[in-house]
Amino acid sequence: MSNIEVDQVFSFEGNAPASPLPILAQPVQSTSDQSLTIDADHATIRRALEAAGEAAYHWTIANDQISWSSNAGEILSCRSDSIATGKHFASFMDTENLTSRYDTVMRTQTPDDGHGVAFSIEYLFRYEGRDSEKSVWVEDQGRWYAGSDGKPAHVYGTVHPIGDRHKRDQHLNFLGNCDPLTGMMNRGRLAEALGEAISVAEREQSNCAFAIAAVNNLSVVNDAYGFEVADEVIVALGNRLREVMRAGDGIARYSGGKFGIILNNCDESELKVALDRFLTSVRDSVIETRHGPVWAMLSIGALCLPAQAQDANTATARAEEALNEARRLPSDGYVIFKPSEERTNKRKLNARCATEIVKCLKADLFKLAFQPIVSAATGEVVLYEALLRMNDEQSGELIAAQHLMPVSERLGLIRLIDRTVTQMIVNTLHQYPDAKLAMNVSATTATDPRWYTQILEIITANSAVANRLVVEITETVALSDIAATRHFVKCLQDVGCSVAIDDFGAGYTSFKYLRDLQVDIIKLDGSYCSDLKNNPENAHIIRSLIDLGKKFNLKIVAEWIETAEDAELLRSWGIDYLQGHLLGHASIEPPWTRQAGATFSMEPAVAEVEPVLPQAEPEASQLEVIVPQVNETESPASEPEHINSFVELDFSGIDESISALKLTLNSLRLNTEDDAARRSVA
């Protein structure tokens, strides 16, 4: 069939509906003027089609004939007579197309209400035949009209190539669903696929599984070789995992060096076999990169579905939990998630404890208890360590806050506690001019310059009492970031405080670091100071640490002293100070005379605390100022006036009460009472 003029293409007979293209479908009049007008209109429409890069057609279903506009051959890169019927046109369609014009029109469930039924589809058109490699993506859109029987009778539409647009759409679709580095599913598509797998398993009453595999040493590879080599390792590991997976299972790049794996029709026994296979595929050989071979190891967390999770979010969260446990294994390995009542109860307790901490901060239920530190030579009290206690408002009992500290550190609440304790201690120093106190600073605060600045501002604003304050930093914390700790120590000393290293000897003590930090006091770890007569190894360590402290002109405090025998041995070895239950228990009753009307300032000092260079080691005479003797015979005076300058913290957004926590806290207090008694810390 040759190209047909536009006026012929869109003419129809019989039961055809009113023309969807009125200009082209009007009856052609015999007068020459009318003919000229219609020819001009047809030419205009033809030029519009050519300008838009589209070809128009009319497909008559009854005889399968397709009438094309004159530019169809140019648009579709083939002869118009080769696509003159629906059957011929279908022979150029790629076999992998998901749909076709025939299926779209003939199998539609939408009835024609007299205005036709619109459609729009895309397909791959192989213009030199179905077996040819040459092709173009085509968008086909139009409207079909029903005949008297209600079935499709006429189809009007246009086709135009969309190769560039299709590439863009495919690229965007790839970016939306796939990881650019590995070509695997990305995390978003993984969540959808995992949800679908769980739904299928529930509907068919079968099993599936999900696993997250993580590269154990990816950070080491990043540091040693660079991120480009680490990317090579990720791609290689992904390929190895994909090679040993079953057909029908899915893999995705979950994040960074993690892969998410969906295993369909997989029970627990089959899951274990699969996980062993994944580990073996990685551990058995090194990965060759441009910079040489790299050894990588995997840890895997997995769970069975839908037994252990009914949705994708829960599944990924529990797989992550199992992965965290797997990473604690001494080597590569896997952990399959199992429900744990103990873990669930622990989390509920954590949540309740977090709420209780905030409640205590808001309601001023935290109290300070004071434990004496005495001179080994004279037995007189030289200062007190301030320990945190929590007031149970229902029973009136004081509960050691020791078990709440790990929760508060994990949730970031320890910063609020440190700030509150600093305020309480500074207030105490103002109220009791004879008081000399030591306070503990958490690891979180001591290593966070953005937060310990607040602590420094409070102390700086109350510099008049700073020379009666010792700030204790745990040894392991102090040595974890020497530069940051050195700055913190120097800032505290510039304000007037003394600084002590607590639990000295418990971590990875380095004499070099001790010299660099230039602290004033070291407190020996209490585990070395107990039952010294029967622990000769501990005795040697303690004597060495005492000698070390003297060489550095440091004052030495021994903790956990519970027997007179231990105290006498330490005194004979030259210890400076002793602390423990033998010398006195912590008490909330202040042992000093109160000064009425004393206040402290919450306003920061005019001069900001700036980083300074380390100075020379402090002289022994400087340290004596920090630990003078205290007269314990004086009795407390009357209560002071209300301290108006205290700034309360705002926790208005937190729920006020949790009555169920009391029993839990009491239980924990009983379980940890022995340890708390030994360590005498909160």
XYZ file of C-alpha atoms in Angstrom:
682
model
C 0.000 0.000 0.000
C 1.464 3.384 -0.961
C 1.428 6.476 1.172
C -2.104 7.864 1.391
C -2.917 11.538 1.477
C -4.147 12.886 4.778
C -7.721 13.431 3.552
C -7.887 9.762 2.534
C -6.203 8.498 5.689
C -8.831 9.811 8.054
C -12.023 9.248 5.979
C -14.196 6.382 7.172
C -17.540 4.812 6.391
C -20.488 3.083 8.036
C -20.649 3.060 11.824
C -17.503 5.087 12.430
C -17.969 7.676 15.158
C -17.715 11.404 14.799
C -14.196 12.179 13.738
C -11.703 12.773 16.553
C -9.898 15.032 14.047
C -12.745 17.211 12.749
C -10.696 19.035 10.124
C -9.561 15.807 8.497
C -12.865 13.980 8.760
C -15.286 16.464 7.277
C -17.021 15.341 4.041
C -15.127 16.689 1.065
C -17.311 19.112 -0.956
C -17.180 19.196 -4.751
C -16.695 22.925 -5.167
C -13.197 23.993 -6.026
C -13.041 26.668 -3.255
C -13.941 24.172 -0.573
C -11.445 21.665 -1.955
C -8.695 24.257 -1.899
C -9.540 25.135 1.719
C -9.480 21.486 2.839
C -6.240 20.819 0.943
C -4.701 23.787 2.739
C -5.889 22.437 6.094
C -4.488 19.005 5.302
C -1.157 20.505 4.380
C -1.113 22.414 7.655
C -1.856 19.268 9.668
C 0.763 17.342 7.723
C 3.390 19.983 8.456
C 2.390 19.973 12.130
C 2.881 16.200 12.302
C 6.247 16.461 10.612
C 7.310 19.270 12.942
C 6.338 17.189 15.976
C 8.115 14.114 14.590
C 4.920 12.096 14.667
C 3.091 9.904 12.210
C -0.695 9.532 12.338
C -2.692 6.412 11.584
C -6.187 4.981 11.364
C -6.514 1.285 12.071
C -9.748 -0.408 10.941
C -10.178 -3.525 13.049
C -12.616 -5.322 10.727
C -10.173 -5.678 7.821
C -6.994 -5.071 9.844
C -6.028 -2.225 7.521
C -3.872 0.664 8.768
C -3.874 3.949 6.915
C -0.800 6.056 7.628
C 0.045 9.684 7.130
C 2.532 10.335 4.349
C 5.485 10.768 6.765
C 5.094 7.365 8.454
C 7.976 5.780 6.551
C 10.321 8.576 7.545
C 9.237 8.486 11.204
C 9.485 4.691 11.593
C 12.417 4.183 9.167
C 10.518 1.629 7.088
C 8.255 1.483 4.015
C 4.643 2.377 4.723
C 3.356 -0.593 2.708
C 5.256 -2.963 5.019
C 3.113 -1.872 7.965
C -0.213 -1.514 6.152
C -1.987 -4.051 8.370
C -2.051 -4.718 12.057
C -0.507 -8.144 11.490
C 2.363 -6.708 9.436
C 2.979 -4.005 11.998
C 3.101 -6.585 14.811
C 5.855 -8.485 12.948
C 8.224 -5.583 13.629
C 7.592 -5.606 17.363
C 10.367 -6.873 19.682
C 9.432 -10.158 21.342
C 10.495 -8.816 24.762
C 7.926 -6.014 24.750
C 5.617 -6.139 27.731
C 2.654 -4.878 25.719
C 1.491 -4.101 22.193
C -1.147 -1.948 20.525
C -3.302 -5.000 19.790
C -3.242 -6.176 23.437
C -3.889 -2.678 24.721
C -6.953 -2.163 22.504
C -8.446 -5.619 22.176
C -7.978 -6.780 25.752
C -9.057 -3.634 27.522
C -11.811 -3.884 30.094
C -12.833 -0.235 29.734
C -16.057 0.270 27.681
C -16.487 3.022 25.102
C -19.046 5.528 26.368
C -19.288 7.228 22.995
C -16.209 9.357 23.362
C -13.711 6.592 22.733
C -11.130 5.044 25.074
C -7.710 6.665 25.324
C -4.492 4.649 25.485
C -0.743 5.325 25.629
C 1.957 2.657 25.399
C 5.676 2.315 24.686
C 7.383 -0.523 22.843
C 10.544 -1.405 20.961
C 10.055 -1.322 17.174
C 12.620 -3.224 15.053
C 12.220 -1.380 11.750
C 14.256 -3.877 9.675
C 12.432 -6.910 10.997
C 12.109 -8.761 14.276
C 15.470 -10.496 13.810
C 17.346 -7.256 13.164
C 19.433 -5.468 15.776
C 18.291 -2.045 14.575
C 15.451 -0.686 16.639
C 13.809 2.400 18.028
C 11.653 2.973 21.076
C 8.222 4.281 20.092
C 5.441 5.958 22.020
C 2.011 5.051 20.616
C -0.976 7.007 21.908
C -4.490 7.612 20.695
C -8.102 6.551 21.173
C -10.210 3.627 19.993
C -13.930 3.662 19.212
C -16.376 0.820 19.491
C -18.667 -0.471 16.781
C -22.328 -1.359 17.168
C -21.387 -4.509 19.110
C -19.416 -2.500 21.673
C -16.109 -3.990 20.577
C -13.207 -1.903 19.206
C -13.813 -0.978 15.554
C -11.566 1.981 14.784
C -8.292 3.157 16.296
C -6.902 6.630 15.724
C -3.480 7.589 16.979
C 0.031 8.836 16.475
C 3.449 7.267 16.895
C 6.787 8.974 17.449
C 10.285 7.806 18.396
C 11.331 8.365 22.024
C 14.839 6.896 22.015
C 16.508 9.737 23.946
C 13.645 10.095 26.378
C 13.552 6.356 26.972
C 17.261 6.374 27.784
C 16.723 9.180 30.265
C 13.773 7.379 31.815
C 15.751 4.174 32.049
C 18.667 6.009 33.634
C 16.415 7.683 36.177
C 14.733 4.375 36.883
C 18.163 2.799 37.375
C 19.226 5.530 39.754
C 15.965 5.183 41.641
C 16.232 1.419 42.028
C 19.875 0.426 41.613
C 23.226 1.153 43.184
C 25.500 2.951 40.676
C 28.663 1.203 41.894
C 27.547 -2.436 41.879
C 24.450 -2.361 39.650
C 22.528 -4.178 42.393
C 19.274 -3.072 43.928
C 19.635 -0.082 46.193
C 18.276 0.090 49.710
C 14.931 1.568 48.673
C 14.245 -1.135 46.100
C 15.481 -3.762 48.557
C 12.826 -2.698 51.060
C 10.134 -3.067 48.402
C 11.424 -6.474 47.292
C 11.716 -7.678 50.890
C 8.154 -6.591 51.614
C 6.964 -8.455 48.518
C 8.883 -11.592 49.565
C 7.318 -11.524 53.045
C 3.834 -11.070 51.550
C 4.335 -14.012 49.191
C 5.611 -16.206 52.030
C 2.604 -15.347 54.189
C 0.146 -15.893 51.330
C 1.671 -19.234 50.323
C 2.405 -20.275 53.940
C 6.063 -20.786 53.103
C 9.350 -19.444 54.468
C 11.908 -16.942 53.296
C 14.930 -15.307 54.916
C 16.844 -12.075 54.937
C 20.514 -11.437 55.680
C 22.796 -8.416 55.937
C 26.443 -9.171 55.143
C 29.044 -6.552 56.115
C 32.737 -6.265 55.221
C 34.603 -6.376 58.515
C 37.762 -4.516 57.509
C 36.481 -1.968 55.005
C 37.686 0.983 57.099
C 41.167 -0.532 57.197
C 41.144 -0.874 53.398
C 39.996 2.758 53.100
C 42.860 3.962 55.287
C 45.523 1.740 53.751
C 44.668 1.939 50.043
C 42.072 4.689 49.584
C 38.392 4.747 48.748
C 38.858 3.705 45.111
C 40.383 0.389 46.158
C 37.669 -0.040 48.779
C 35.115 0.376 45.996
C 36.882 -2.380 44.036
C 36.612 -4.637 47.082
C 32.887 -3.893 47.437
C 32.236 -4.694 43.772
C 34.300 -7.900 43.930
C 32.573 -9.120 47.101
C 29.171 -8.357 45.603
C 30.044 -10.403 42.526
C 31.240 -13.331 44.646
C 28.045 -13.348 46.665
C 25.934 -13.123 43.523
C 27.778 -16.068 41.972
C 26.895 -18.419 44.845
C 23.271 -17.319 45.211
C 20.362 -19.364 43.947
C 18.336 -18.250 40.963
C 15.382 -16.230 42.164
C 17.104 -14.809 45.252
C 17.873 -11.103 45.405
C 20.883 -9.075 46.466
C 21.255 -5.349 47.078
C 23.885 -2.944 48.268
C 22.375 -2.095 51.612
C 24.836 0.655 52.540
C 28.578 1.267 52.375
C 30.172 -2.155 52.747
C 26.891 -3.951 53.540
C 24.833 -6.203 51.279
C 21.205 -7.176 51.802
C 20.266 -10.670 50.600
C 16.715 -12.008 50.153
C 16.426 -15.798 50.128
C 13.082 -17.083 48.877
C 11.664 -20.493 49.886
C 14.302 -20.843 52.586
C 13.879 -22.336 56.057
C 16.395 -22.096 58.911
C 18.401 -25.185 57.978
C 18.708 -23.990 54.389
C 19.601 -20.524 55.645
C 22.575 -21.890 57.608
C 23.853 -23.683 54.512
C 23.509 -20.507 52.452
C 25.308 -18.373 55.038
C 28.199 -20.837 55.212
C 28.390 -20.695 51.429
C 28.523 -16.885 51.463
C 31.320 -16.828 54.042
C 33.324 -19.460 52.185
C 33.074 -17.585 48.885
C 34.767 -14.584 50.489
C 37.290 -16.116 52.872
C 38.800 -18.688 50.520
C 40.799 -16.281 48.336
C 42.101 -12.738 48.312
C 40.645 -9.999 46.150
C 42.935 -8.699 43.433
C 42.885 -4.910 43.076
C 44.939 -2.403 41.110
C 47.113 -1.854 44.169
C 47.595 -5.504 45.004
C 45.722 -8.270 46.806
C 43.327 -7.417 49.633
C 41.977 -9.855 52.175
C 38.377 -9.251 53.205
C 36.144 -10.973 55.741
C 32.381 -10.911 56.236
C 30.074 -10.863 59.226
C 26.435 -11.745 58.595
C 23.250 -11.176 60.547
C 20.135 -13.004 59.360
C 16.622 -14.015 60.323
C 13.826 -16.288 59.142
C 10.658 -14.747 57.728
C 7.822 -14.238 58.313
C 8.274 -16.001 61.662
C 10.587 -13.323 63.108
C 9.238 -10.238 61.307
C 6.090 -9.386 59.380
C 7.337 -6.292 57.555
C 10.502 -5.069 55.859
C 11.413 -2.427 58.454
C 11.286 -4.883 61.343
C 13.206 -7.456 59.307
C 16.068 -5.088 58.526
C 16.236 -3.833 62.115
C 16.489 -7.374 63.501
C 19.019 -8.390 60.863
C 21.112 -5.413 61.963
C 20.856 -6.618 65.575
C 22.073 -10.052 64.575
C 24.872 -8.455 62.535
C 26.063 -6.486 65.575
C 26.311 -9.727 67.517
C 28.132 -11.419 64.630
C 30.708 -8.629 64.596
C 31.581 -9.447 68.201
C 32.725 -12.900 67.138
C 36.515 -13.381 67.119
C 36.534 -14.009 63.371
C 34.113 -13.933 60.471
C 30.815 -15.669 61.106
C 27.058 -15.294 61.232
C 24.314 -14.942 63.822
C 20.664 -15.800 63.195
C 18.242 -13.603 65.090
C 16.288 -15.221 67.915
C 13.675 -13.544 70.107
C 15.015 -12.745 73.574
C 12.800 -11.843 76.497
C 15.853 -10.646 78.393
C 16.786 -8.273 75.573
C 13.231 -6.972 75.329
C 13.026 -6.362 79.071
C 16.405 -4.649 79.039
C 15.241 -2.245 76.364
C 12.059 -1.492 78.240
C 14.150 -0.831 81.323
C 16.457 1.451 79.342
C 13.485 3.457 78.135
C 12.067 3.753 81.639
C 15.444 4.671 83.096
C 15.931 7.364 80.463
C 12.568 8.853 81.363
C 13.373 8.644 85.064
C 16.707 10.439 84.551
C 14.991 13.338 82.823
C 12.319 13.376 85.495
C 14.961 13.592 88.226
C 16.725 16.404 86.400
C 13.515 18.343 86.037
C 12.207 17.745 89.565
C 15.600 18.271 91.238
C 15.633 14.738 92.636
C 19.383 14.227 92.233
C 21.445 14.692 95.386
C 25.141 14.730 96.197
C 26.738 12.356 98.665
C 30.205 13.123 100.017
C 32.882 10.485 100.693
C 36.030 11.584 102.527
C 39.557 11.308 101.173
C 42.046 11.348 104.043
C 45.730 11.987 104.462
C 47.610 8.703 104.836
C 50.093 10.360 107.178
C 47.697 12.085 109.595
C 44.318 10.439 108.997
C 42.684 13.849 108.596
C 40.180 14.570 105.843
C 41.638 16.685 103.041
C 38.719 16.698 100.572
C 35.543 14.857 99.670
C 34.485 13.151 96.466
C 30.977 14.166 95.408
C 28.950 11.144 94.321
C 25.559 11.256 92.618
C 22.481 9.855 94.321
C 18.866 9.738 93.133
C 16.028 10.504 95.506
C 13.070 8.107 95.194
C 10.189 10.472 95.880
C 7.806 7.618 96.736
C 9.944 5.803 99.312
C 12.204 8.679 100.265
C 15.236 6.415 99.812
C 18.432 7.438 98.096
C 19.441 5.207 95.224
C 22.934 5.136 93.769
C 22.767 6.343 90.178
C 25.455 3.914 89.060
C 23.192 1.655 87.020
C 21.644 4.656 85.242
C 24.942 6.019 83.938
C 25.471 3.525 81.082
C 21.937 4.199 79.820
C 22.401 7.952 80.061
C 25.705 7.732 78.168
C 24.192 5.713 75.338
C 21.270 8.099 74.975
C 23.319 11.286 75.355
C 21.612 12.252 78.633
C 24.925 12.061 80.480
C 25.731 15.547 79.170
C 22.715 16.948 81.006
C 23.706 15.075 84.155
C 27.276 16.396 83.980
C 26.033 19.949 83.614
C 23.584 19.557 86.484
C 26.206 17.961 88.745
C 28.640 20.787 87.960
C 25.998 23.319 88.963
C 25.267 21.411 92.178
C 28.948 21.156 93.117
C 29.692 24.804 92.392
C 26.644 25.726 94.480
C 27.915 23.535 97.322
C 31.346 25.182 97.208
C 29.701 28.596 97.484
C 27.529 27.538 100.419
C 30.379 25.853 102.318
C 33.607 27.878 102.229
C 35.479 25.041 103.953
C 34.464 22.461 101.358
C 36.998 20.951 98.963
C 35.368 18.616 96.429
C 36.265 16.196 93.677
C 33.819 15.539 90.842
C 33.747 12.957 88.055
C 33.290 13.981 84.436
C 31.870 11.403 82.033
C 33.731 10.102 79.022
C 31.178 11.720 76.734
C 31.727 15.177 78.164
C 35.492 14.923 78.610
C 36.067 14.077 74.933
C 33.551 16.479 73.394
C 34.953 20.035 73.089
C 31.560 21.303 71.962
C 30.036 20.200 75.264
C 32.772 20.504 77.899
C 32.907 24.208 77.018
C 29.636 24.525 78.944
C 31.243 22.923 81.985
C 34.197 25.288 81.687
C 31.897 28.303 81.408
C 30.096 27.378 84.635
C 33.389 26.963 86.503
C 34.906 30.099 84.948
C 31.885 32.143 85.995
C 32.537 30.926 89.559
C 36.319 31.119 89.545
C 36.359 32.141 93.213
C 35.652 28.527 94.199
C 37.554 26.809 91.369
C 40.704 26.326 93.472
C 38.663 24.077 95.789
C 37.558 21.756 92.975
C 39.271 18.652 91.593
C 37.938 17.292 88.280
C 38.432 13.543 87.817
C 38.841 12.026 84.345
C 38.991 8.258 83.890
C 42.329 7.005 82.590
C 40.940 5.146 79.582
C 39.021 8.263 78.573
C 42.015 10.535 79.055
C 44.221 8.408 76.839
C 41.641 7.805 74.101
C 42.239 11.282 72.640
C 45.389 12.808 74.086
C 45.140 16.116 72.214
C 41.532 16.791 73.252
C 42.156 15.694 76.849
C 45.304 17.828 77.117
C 43.303 20.870 76.011
C 40.533 20.131 78.509
C 43.047 19.620 81.335
C 44.872 22.857 80.530
C 41.615 24.844 80.388
C 40.561 23.477 83.795
C 43.926 24.316 85.316
C 43.835 27.827 83.862
C 40.470 28.404 85.549
C 41.979 27.279 88.871
C 40.860 23.646 89.162
C 43.091 20.670 89.775
C 42.779 17.591 87.573
C 43.001 13.945 88.594
C 43.291 10.790 86.517
C 40.830 8.290 87.990
C 41.155 4.474 87.928
C 44.840 4.830 87.077
C 46.340 1.477 86.087
C 43.035 -0.020 84.918
C 43.620 0.766 81.262
C 46.666 0.999 79.026
C 48.741 3.311 81.196
C 51.587 5.026 79.367
C 54.177 7.014 81.307
C 54.684 9.226 78.253
C 50.995 10.129 78.150
C 50.948 10.779 81.861
C 53.803 13.253 81.398
C 52.108 14.926 78.426
C 48.791 15.444 80.219
C 50.435 17.201 83.204
C 47.643 16.367 85.640
C 47.860 17.089 89.392
C 46.618 13.890 91.030
C 46.323 10.219 90.127
C 43.803 7.914 91.789
C 44.900 4.287 91.681
C 42.358 1.781 90.448
C 40.706 0.198 93.471
C 41.015 -3.332 92.122
C 44.776 -3.133 92.792
C 44.399 -1.753 96.325
C 42.431 -4.550 98.007
C 43.827 -7.508 99.963
C 47.396 -6.500 99.160
C 48.946 -9.007 101.543
C 47.583 -11.927 99.537
C 48.186 -10.349 96.128
C 51.923 -9.808 95.680
C 51.458 -8.926 92.002
C 49.112 -6.097 92.899
C 51.486 -4.980 95.615
C 54.346 -4.683 93.100
C 52.124 -2.718 90.704
C 50.958 -0.328 93.449
C 54.495 0.314 94.700
C 55.662 0.991 91.152
C 52.809 3.416 90.533
C 53.504 5.232 93.804
C 57.173 5.614 92.854
C 56.131 6.830 89.417
C 53.818 9.448 90.908
C 56.531 10.790 93.161
C 58.921 11.156 90.218
C 56.272 13.235 88.432
C 55.524 15.266 91.604
C 51.971 13.931 91.671
C 49.778 13.247 94.672
C 48.561 9.634 94.817
C 45.152 8.471 96.086
C 44.378 4.793 96.772
C 40.703 3.804 96.458
C 38.566 0.928 97.809
C 40.368 0.813 101.159
C 38.342 -1.490 103.413
C 40.850 -2.972 105.846
C 43.346 -1.442 108.255
C 45.969 -3.874 106.973
C 45.714 -2.520 103.406
C 45.797 1.039 104.712
C 48.944 0.385 106.757
C 50.761 -1.232 103.823
C 49.915 1.658 101.532
C 51.008 4.176 104.164
C 54.340 2.402 104.546
C 54.882 2.540 100.771
C 54.410 6.298 100.721
C 50.844 6.736 99.511
C 49.530 10.283 99.985
C 45.779 9.792 100.408
C 43.316 6.992 101.125
C 39.656 6.594 100.193
C 37.218 3.805 100.974
C 34.686 2.510 103.460
C 37.359 2.056 106.104
C 37.823 5.832 106.127
C 34.176 6.782 105.739
C 31.031 6.056 103.762
C 29.428 8.514 101.390
C 26.814 10.650 103.135
C 24.410 13.314 101.928
C 24.870 15.238 105.190
C 27.361 18.053 104.477
C 30.247 17.896 106.977
C 30.976 21.647 106.792
C 29.548 24.857 108.174
C 27.068 26.444 105.781
C 27.413 30.089 104.779
C 23.944 31.662 104.606
C 22.910 33.497 101.455
C 25.753 32.200 99.286
C 25.053 32.241 95.575
C 26.818 31.256 92.432
C 26.711 32.615 88.905
C 25.511 30.866 85.765
C 26.734 33.661 83.481
C 29.834 32.828 81.433
C 32.963 34.780 82.220
C 33.837 37.795 80.103
C 36.974 36.138 78.814
C 36.295 33.019 76.771
C 38.288 29.878 77.493
C 40.852 29.621 74.702
C 43.213 26.774 73.803
C 46.607 27.317 75.444
C 49.993 25.694 75.198
C 51.016 23.248 77.959
C 53.050 24.730 80.787
C 55.672 23.192 82.956
C 54.767 20.471 85.420
C 53.149 21.797 88.619
C 55.245 22.036 91.716
C 54.364 19.948 94.743
C 53.572 23.113 96.678
C 50.824 23.932 94.176
C 49.100 20.660 94.914
C 48.927 21.278 98.641
C 46.452 24.098 98.014
C 43.966 21.629 96.624
C 43.937 19.238 99.570
C 44.045 21.215 102.815
C 42.765 19.752 106.035
C 39.133 20.200 106.999
C 37.777 20.679 110.506
C 35.062 18.023 110.875
C 33.987 19.076 114.370
C 31.890 21.967 113.179
C 28.161 21.391 112.866
C 25.984 22.501 109.964
C 24.263 25.835 110.320
C 20.752 26.761 109.312
C 19.478 26.353 105.779
C 20.566 29.116 103.366
C 18.300 31.430 101.487
C 16.915 30.292 98.149
C 19.478 30.565 95.371
C 17.759 32.696 92.769
C 20.590 32.522 90.256
C 20.246 28.782 89.647
C 19.087 28.151 86.069
C 16.693 25.227 85.765
C 16.821 22.981 82.734
C 13.746 22.833 80.515
C 12.351 19.337 80.016
C 8.735 20.299 79.406
C 8.448 17.983 76.450
C 9.152 14.804 78.454
C 6.509 12.672 80.117
C 6.455 13.279 83.832
C 6.099 9.999 85.664
C 6.586 6.276 85.472
C 5.459 4.521 88.589
C 6.565 1.065 87.452
C 10.242 2.033 87.595
C 10.486 2.003 91.365
C 10.476 -1.783 91.717
C 12.945 -2.178 88.883
C 15.345 0.395 90.320
C 15.195 -1.199 93.759
C 15.907 -4.584 92.215
C 18.868 -3.228 90.327
C 20.110 -1.458 93.428
C 20.127 -4.745 95.345
C 21.892 -6.553 92.511
C 24.644 -3.957 92.268
C 24.930 -3.052 95.951
C 28.071 -5.087 96.566
C 29.894 -3.687 93.579
C 28.765 -0.151 94.391
C 30.010 -0.569 97.926
C 33.433 -1.612 96.698
C 33.909 1.028 94.073
C 32.145 3.839 95.958
C 31.251 5.557 92.728
C 27.919 6.532 91.254
